[in-house]
Tab-separated table of N, CA, C and O in Angstrom:
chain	number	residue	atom	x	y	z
A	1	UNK	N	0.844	-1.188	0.000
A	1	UNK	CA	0.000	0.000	0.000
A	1	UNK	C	0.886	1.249	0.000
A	1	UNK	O	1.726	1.410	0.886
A	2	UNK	N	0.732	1.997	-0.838
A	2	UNK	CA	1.661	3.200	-0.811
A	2	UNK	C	0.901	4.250	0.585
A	2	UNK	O	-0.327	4.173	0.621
A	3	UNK	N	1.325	4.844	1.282
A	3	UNK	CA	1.251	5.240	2.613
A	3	UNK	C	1.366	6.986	1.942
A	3	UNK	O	0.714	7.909	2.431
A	4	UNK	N	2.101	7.113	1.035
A	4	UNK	CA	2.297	8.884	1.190
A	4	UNK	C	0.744	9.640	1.141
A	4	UNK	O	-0.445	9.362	0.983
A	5	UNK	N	1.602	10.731	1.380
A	5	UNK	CA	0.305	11.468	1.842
A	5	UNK	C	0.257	12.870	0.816
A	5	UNK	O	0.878	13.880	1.145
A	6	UNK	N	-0.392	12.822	-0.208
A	6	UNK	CA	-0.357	13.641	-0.830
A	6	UNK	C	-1.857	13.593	-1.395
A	6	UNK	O	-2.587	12.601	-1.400
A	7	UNK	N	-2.146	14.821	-1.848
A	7	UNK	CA	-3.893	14.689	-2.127
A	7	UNK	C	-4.829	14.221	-0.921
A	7	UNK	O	-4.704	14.445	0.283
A	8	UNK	N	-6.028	13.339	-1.770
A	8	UNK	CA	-6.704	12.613	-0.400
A	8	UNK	C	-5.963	12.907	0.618
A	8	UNK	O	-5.480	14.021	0.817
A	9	UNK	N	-5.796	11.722	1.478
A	9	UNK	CA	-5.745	12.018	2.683
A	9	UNK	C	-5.888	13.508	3.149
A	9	UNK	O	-6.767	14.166	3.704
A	10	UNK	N	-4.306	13.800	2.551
A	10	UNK	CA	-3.561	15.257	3.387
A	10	UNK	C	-4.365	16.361	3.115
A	10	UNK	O	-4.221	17.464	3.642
A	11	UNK	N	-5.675	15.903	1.840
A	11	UNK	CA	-6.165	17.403	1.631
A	11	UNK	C	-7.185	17.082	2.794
A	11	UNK	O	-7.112	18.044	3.559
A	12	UNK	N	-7.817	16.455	3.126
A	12	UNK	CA	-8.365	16.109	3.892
A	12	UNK	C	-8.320	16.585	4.954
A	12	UNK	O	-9.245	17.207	5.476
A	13	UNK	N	-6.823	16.286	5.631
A	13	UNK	CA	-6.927	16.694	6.941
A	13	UNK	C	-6.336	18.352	6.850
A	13	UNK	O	-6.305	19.076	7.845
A	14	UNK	N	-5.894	18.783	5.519
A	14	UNK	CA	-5.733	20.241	5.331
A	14	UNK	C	-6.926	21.161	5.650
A	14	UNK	O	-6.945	22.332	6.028
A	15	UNK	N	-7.865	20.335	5.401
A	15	UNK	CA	-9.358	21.080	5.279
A	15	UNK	C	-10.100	20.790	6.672
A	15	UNK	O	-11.289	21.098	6.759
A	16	UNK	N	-9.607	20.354	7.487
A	16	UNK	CA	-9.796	19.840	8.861
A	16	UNK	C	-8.865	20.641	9.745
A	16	UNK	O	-9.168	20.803	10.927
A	17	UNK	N	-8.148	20.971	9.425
A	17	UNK	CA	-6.814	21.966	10.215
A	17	UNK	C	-7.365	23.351	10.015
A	17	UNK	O	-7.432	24.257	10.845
A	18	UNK	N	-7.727	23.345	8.820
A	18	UNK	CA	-8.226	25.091	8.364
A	18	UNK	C	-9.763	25.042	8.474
A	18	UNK	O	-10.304	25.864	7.735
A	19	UNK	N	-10.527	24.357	9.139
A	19	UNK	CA	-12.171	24.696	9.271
A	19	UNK	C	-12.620	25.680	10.380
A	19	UNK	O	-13.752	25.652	10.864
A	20	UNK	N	-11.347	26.828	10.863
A	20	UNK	CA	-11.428	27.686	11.491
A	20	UNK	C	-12.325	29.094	10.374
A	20	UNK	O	-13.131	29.958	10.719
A	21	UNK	N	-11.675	28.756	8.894
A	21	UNK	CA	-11.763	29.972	8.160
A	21	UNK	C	-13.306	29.853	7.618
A	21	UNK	O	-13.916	30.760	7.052
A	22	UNK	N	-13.836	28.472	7.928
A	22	UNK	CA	-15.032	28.300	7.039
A	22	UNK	C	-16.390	29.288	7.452
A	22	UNK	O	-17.365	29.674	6.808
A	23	UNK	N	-15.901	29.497	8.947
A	23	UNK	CA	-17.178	30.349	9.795
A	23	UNK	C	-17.028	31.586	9.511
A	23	UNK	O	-17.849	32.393	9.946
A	24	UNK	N	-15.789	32.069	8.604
A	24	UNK	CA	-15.706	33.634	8.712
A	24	UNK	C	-16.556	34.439	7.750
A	24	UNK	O	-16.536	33.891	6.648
A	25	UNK	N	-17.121	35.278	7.759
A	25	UNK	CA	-17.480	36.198	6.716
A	25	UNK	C	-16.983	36.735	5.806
A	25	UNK	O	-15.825	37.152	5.805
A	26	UNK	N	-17.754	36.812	4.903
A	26	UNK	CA	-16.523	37.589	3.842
A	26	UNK	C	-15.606	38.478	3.453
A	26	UNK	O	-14.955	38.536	2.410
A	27	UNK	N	-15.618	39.034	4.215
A	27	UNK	CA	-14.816	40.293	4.493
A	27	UNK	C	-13.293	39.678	5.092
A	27	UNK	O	-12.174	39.706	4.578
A	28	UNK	N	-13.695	39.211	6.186
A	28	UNK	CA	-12.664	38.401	6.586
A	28	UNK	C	-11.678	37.811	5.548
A	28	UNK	O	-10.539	38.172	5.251
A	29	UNK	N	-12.619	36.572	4.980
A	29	UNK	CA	-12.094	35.689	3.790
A	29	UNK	C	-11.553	36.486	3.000
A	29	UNK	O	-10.447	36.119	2.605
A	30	UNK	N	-12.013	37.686	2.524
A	30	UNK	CA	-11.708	38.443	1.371
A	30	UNK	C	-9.915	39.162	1.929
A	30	UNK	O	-8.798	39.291	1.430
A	31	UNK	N	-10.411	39.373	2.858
A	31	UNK	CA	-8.939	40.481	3.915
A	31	UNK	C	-7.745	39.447	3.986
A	31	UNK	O	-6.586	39.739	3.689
A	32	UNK	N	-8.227	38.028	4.477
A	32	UNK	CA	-6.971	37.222	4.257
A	32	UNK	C	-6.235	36.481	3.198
A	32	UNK	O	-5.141	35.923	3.122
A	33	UNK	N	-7.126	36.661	2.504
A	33	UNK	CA	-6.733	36.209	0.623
A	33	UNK	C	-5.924	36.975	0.143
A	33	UNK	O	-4.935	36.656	-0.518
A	34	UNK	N	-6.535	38.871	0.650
A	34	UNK	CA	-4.943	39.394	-0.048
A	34	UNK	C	-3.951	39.656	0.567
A	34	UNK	O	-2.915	40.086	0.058
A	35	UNK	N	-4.217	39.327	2.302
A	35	UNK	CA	-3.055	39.311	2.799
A	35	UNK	C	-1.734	38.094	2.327
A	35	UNK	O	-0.503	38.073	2.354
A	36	UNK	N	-2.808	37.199	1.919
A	36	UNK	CA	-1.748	35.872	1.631
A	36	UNK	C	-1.239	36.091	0.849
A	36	UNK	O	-0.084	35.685	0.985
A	37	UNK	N	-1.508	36.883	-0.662
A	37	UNK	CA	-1.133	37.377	-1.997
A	37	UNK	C	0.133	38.636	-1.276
A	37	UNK	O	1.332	38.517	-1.528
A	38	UNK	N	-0.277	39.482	-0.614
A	38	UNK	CA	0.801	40.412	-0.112
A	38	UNK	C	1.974	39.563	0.396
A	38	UNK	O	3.133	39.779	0.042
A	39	UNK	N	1.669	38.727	1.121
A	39	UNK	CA	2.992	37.930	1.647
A	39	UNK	C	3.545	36.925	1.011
A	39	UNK	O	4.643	36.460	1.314
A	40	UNK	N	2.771	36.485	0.013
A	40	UNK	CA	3.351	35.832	-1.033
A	40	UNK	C	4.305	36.738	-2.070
A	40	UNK	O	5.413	36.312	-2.395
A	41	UNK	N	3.876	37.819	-2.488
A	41	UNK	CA	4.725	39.217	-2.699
A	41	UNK	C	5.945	39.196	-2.466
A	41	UNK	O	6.919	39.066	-3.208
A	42	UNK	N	5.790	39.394	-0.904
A	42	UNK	CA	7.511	39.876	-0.175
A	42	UNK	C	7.800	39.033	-0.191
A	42	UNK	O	8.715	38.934	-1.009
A	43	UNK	N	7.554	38.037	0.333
A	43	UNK	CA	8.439	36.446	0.582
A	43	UNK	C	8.639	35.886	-0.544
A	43	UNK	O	9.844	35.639	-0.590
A	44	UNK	N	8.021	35.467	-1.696
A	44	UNK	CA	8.450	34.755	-2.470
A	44	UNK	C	7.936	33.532	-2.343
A	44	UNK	O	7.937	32.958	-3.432
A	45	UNK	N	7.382	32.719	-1.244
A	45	UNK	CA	6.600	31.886	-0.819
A	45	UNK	C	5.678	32.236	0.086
A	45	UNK	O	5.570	33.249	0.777
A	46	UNK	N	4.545	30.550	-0.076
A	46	UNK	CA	3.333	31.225	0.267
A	46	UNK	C	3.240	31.375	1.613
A	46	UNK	O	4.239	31.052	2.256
A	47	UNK	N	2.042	31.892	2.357
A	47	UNK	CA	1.578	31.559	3.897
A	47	UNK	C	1.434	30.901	4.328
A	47	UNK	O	0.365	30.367	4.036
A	48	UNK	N	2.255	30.202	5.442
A	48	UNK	CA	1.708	28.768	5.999
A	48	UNK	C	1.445	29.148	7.727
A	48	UNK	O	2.044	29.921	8.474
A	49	UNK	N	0.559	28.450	7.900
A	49	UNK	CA	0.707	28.648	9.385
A	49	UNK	C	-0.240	27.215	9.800
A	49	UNK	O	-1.260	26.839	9.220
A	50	UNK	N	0.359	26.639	10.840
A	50	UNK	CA	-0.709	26.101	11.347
A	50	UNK	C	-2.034	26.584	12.052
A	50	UNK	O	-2.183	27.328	13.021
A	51	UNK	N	-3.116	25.805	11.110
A	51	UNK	CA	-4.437	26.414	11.483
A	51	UNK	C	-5.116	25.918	12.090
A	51	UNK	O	-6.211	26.435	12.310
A	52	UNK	N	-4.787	24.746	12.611
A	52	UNK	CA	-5.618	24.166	13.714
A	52	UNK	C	-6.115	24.544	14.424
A	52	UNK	O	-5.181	24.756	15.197
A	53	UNK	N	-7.521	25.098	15.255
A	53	UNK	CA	-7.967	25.721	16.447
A	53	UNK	C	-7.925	26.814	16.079
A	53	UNK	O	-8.639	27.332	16.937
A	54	UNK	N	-7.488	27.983	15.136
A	54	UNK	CA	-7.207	29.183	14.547
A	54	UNK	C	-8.199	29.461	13.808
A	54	UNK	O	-8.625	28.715	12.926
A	55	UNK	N	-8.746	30.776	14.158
A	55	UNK	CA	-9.782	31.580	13.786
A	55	UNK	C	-9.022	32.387	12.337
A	55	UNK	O	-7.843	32.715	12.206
A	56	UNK	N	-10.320	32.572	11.229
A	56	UNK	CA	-9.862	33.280	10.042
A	56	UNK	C	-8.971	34.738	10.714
A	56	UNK	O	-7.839	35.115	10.411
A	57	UNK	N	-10.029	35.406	11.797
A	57	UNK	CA	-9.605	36.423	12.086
A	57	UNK	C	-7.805	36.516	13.030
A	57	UNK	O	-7.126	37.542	13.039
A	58	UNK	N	-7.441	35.352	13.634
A	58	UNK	CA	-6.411	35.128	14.016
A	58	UNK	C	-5.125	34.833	13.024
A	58	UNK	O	-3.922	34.999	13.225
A	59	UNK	N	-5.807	34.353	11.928
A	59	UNK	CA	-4.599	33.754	10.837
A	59	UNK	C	-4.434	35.133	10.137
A	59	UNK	O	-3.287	35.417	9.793
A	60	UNK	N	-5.505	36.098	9.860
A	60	UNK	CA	-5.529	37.207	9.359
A	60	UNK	C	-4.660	38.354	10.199
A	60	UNK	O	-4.075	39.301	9.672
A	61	UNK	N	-4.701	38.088	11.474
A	61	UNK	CA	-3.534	38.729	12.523
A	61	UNK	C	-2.432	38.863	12.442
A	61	UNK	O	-1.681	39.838	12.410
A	62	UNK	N	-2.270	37.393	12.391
A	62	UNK	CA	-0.552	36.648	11.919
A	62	UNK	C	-0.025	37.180	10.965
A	62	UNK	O	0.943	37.940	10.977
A	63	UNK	N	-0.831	36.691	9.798
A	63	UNK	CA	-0.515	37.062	8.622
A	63	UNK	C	-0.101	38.765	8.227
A	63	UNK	O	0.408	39.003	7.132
A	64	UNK	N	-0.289	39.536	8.913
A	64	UNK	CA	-0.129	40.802	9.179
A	64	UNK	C	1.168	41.302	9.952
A	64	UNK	O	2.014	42.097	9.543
A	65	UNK	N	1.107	40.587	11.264
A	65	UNK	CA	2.275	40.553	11.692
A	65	UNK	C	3.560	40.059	11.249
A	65	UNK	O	4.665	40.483	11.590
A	66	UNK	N	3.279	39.068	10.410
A	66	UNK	CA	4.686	38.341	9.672
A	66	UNK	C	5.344	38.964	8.978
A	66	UNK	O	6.566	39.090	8.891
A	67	UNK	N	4.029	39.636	8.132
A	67	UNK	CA	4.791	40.631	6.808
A	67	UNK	C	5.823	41.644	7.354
A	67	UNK	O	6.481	42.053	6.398
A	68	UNK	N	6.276	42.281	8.657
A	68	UNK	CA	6.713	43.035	9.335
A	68	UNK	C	7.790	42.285	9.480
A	68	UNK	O	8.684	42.924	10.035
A	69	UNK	N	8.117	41.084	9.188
A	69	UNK	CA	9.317	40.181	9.575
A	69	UNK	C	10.861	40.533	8.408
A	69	UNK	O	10.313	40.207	7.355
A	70	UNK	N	11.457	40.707	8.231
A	70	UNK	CA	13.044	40.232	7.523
A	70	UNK	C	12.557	39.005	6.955
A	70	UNK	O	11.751	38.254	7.504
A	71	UNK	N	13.314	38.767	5.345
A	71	UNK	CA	13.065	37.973	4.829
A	71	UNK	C	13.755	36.365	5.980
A	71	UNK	O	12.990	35.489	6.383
A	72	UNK	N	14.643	36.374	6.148
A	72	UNK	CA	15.759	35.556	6.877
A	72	UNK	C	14.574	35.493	8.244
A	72	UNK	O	13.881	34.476	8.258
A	73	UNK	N	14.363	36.383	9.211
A	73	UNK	CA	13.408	35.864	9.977
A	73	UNK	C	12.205	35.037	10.087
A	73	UNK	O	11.811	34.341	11.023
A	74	UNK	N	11.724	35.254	8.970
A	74	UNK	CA	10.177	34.647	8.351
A	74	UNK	C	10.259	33.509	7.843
A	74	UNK	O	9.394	32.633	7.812
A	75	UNK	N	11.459	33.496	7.372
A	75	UNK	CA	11.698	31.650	6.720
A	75	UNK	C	11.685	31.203	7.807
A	75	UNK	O	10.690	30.480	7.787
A	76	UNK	N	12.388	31.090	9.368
A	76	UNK	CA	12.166	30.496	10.375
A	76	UNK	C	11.198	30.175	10.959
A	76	UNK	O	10.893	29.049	11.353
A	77	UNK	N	10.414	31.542	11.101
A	77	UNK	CA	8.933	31.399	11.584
A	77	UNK	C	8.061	30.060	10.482
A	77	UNK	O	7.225	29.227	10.833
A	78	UNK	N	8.587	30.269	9.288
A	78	UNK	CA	7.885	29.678	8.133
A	78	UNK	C	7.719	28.200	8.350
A	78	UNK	O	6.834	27.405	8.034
A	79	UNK	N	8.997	28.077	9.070
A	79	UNK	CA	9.699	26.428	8.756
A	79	UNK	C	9.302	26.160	10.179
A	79	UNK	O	9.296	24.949	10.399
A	80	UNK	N	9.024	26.768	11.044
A	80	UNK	CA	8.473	26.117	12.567
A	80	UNK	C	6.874	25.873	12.155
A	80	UNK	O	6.159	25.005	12.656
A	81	UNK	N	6.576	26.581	11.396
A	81	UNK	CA	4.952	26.238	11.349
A	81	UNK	C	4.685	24.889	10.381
A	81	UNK	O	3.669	24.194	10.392
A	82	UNK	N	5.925	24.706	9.508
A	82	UNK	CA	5.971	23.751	8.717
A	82	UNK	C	6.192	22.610	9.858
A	82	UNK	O	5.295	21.776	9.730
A	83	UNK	N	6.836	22.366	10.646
A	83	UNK	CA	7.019	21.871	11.436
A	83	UNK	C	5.349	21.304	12.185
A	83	UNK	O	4.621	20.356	11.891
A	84	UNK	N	5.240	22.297	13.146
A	84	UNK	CA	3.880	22.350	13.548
A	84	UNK	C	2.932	21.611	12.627
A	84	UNK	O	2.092	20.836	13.085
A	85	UNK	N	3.054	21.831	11.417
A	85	UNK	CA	2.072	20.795	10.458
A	85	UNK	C	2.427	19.681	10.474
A	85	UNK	O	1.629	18.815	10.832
A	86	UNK	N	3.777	19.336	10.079
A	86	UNK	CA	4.068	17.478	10.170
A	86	UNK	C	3.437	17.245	11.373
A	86	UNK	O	2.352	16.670	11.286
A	87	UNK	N	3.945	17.626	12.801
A	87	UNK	CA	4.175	16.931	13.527
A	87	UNK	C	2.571	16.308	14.236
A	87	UNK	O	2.298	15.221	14.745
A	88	UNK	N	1.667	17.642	13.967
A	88	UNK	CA	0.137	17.512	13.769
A	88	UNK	C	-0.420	15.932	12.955
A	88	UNK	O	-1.224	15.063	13.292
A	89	UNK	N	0.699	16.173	11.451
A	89	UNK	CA	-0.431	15.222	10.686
A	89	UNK	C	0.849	13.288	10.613
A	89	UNK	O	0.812	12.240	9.970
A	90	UNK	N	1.498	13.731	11.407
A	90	UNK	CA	1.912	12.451	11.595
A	90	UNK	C	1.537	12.164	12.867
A	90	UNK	O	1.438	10.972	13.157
A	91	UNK	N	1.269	13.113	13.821
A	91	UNK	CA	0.501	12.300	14.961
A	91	UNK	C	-0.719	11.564	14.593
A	91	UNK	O	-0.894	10.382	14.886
A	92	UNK	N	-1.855	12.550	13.711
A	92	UNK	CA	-2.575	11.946	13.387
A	92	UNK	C	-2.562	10.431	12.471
A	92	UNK	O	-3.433	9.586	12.677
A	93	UNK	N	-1.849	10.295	11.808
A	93	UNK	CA	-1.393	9.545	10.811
A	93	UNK	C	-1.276	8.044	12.056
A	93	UNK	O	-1.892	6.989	11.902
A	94	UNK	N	-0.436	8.323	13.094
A	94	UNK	CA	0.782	6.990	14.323
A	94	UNK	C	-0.976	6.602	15.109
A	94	UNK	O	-1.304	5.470	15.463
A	95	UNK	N	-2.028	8.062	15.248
A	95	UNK	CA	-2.932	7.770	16.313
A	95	UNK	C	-3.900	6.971	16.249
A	95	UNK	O	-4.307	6.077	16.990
A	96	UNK	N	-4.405	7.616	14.753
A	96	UNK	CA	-5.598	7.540	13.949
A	96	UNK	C	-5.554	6.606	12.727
A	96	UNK	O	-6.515	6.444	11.975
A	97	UNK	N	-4.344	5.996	12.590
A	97	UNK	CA	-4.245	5.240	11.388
A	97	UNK	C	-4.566	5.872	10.121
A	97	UNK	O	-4.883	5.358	9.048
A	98	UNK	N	-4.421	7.102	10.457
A	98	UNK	CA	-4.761	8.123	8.494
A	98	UNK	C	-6.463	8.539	8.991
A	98	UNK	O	-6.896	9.663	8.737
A	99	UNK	N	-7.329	7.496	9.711
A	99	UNK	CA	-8.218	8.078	9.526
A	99	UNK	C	-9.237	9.616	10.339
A	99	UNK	O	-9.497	9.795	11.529
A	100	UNK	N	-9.456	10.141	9.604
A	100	UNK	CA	-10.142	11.307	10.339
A	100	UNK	C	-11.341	11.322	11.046
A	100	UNK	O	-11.734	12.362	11.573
C-alpha cells in the first residue's frame, strides 16, 4: 500500500486543520486572501501557518504581523509552522491510522 500522503488524505486533513476559516465572513475571507497574496509578494513563498484551532480572524492577525518580519526571519517562523504541520499530521497519521 503506498502510505504517502499527498492529495486525499492530506487534503483532507488540510481542510480539517483550516475549518477555522469556514465560519468567517466575507470580508474576513476576502482580507486574508490578499493578505496571503501580499505575503506571497515579499516572501516569495506562500503563507503557511498552522491552522488548527485558529480563527480566520487570528490567521488574518498573523498574517499581518509576519509581513513586518526580515526575509531571513520569516523563513524560520515559516519552517516552525511547517514543522507544527508534520508533527500535527503524523501524529494523526501513528494515532488515527490516516483516519479522520
Amino acid at each position: 500500500e503506498d502510505r504517502r500522503l499527498s492529495g486525499g488524505e492530506a487534503s483532507g486533513w488540510s481542510r480539517d486543520e483550516q475549518a477555522g476559516t469556514a465560519g468567517a465572513d466575507e470580508r474576513t475571507r476576502i482580507a486574508l486572501a490578499d493578505a496571503q497574496r501580499e505575503y506571497e509578494r515579499r516572501f516569495g513563498w506562500p503563507y503557511i501557518v498552522c491552522a488548527m484551532g485558529r480563527t480566520a480572524e487570528e490567521m488574518l492577525a498573523d498574517c499581518g504581523a509576519r509581513l513586518a518580519n526580515d526575509p531571513e526571519m520569516e523563513l524560520d517562523v515559516a519552517a516552525a509552522e511547517e514543522r507544527k504541520i508534520g508533527r500535527l499530521r503524523l501524529r494523526k497519521l501513528l494515532t488515527e491510522g490516516g483516519e479522520r
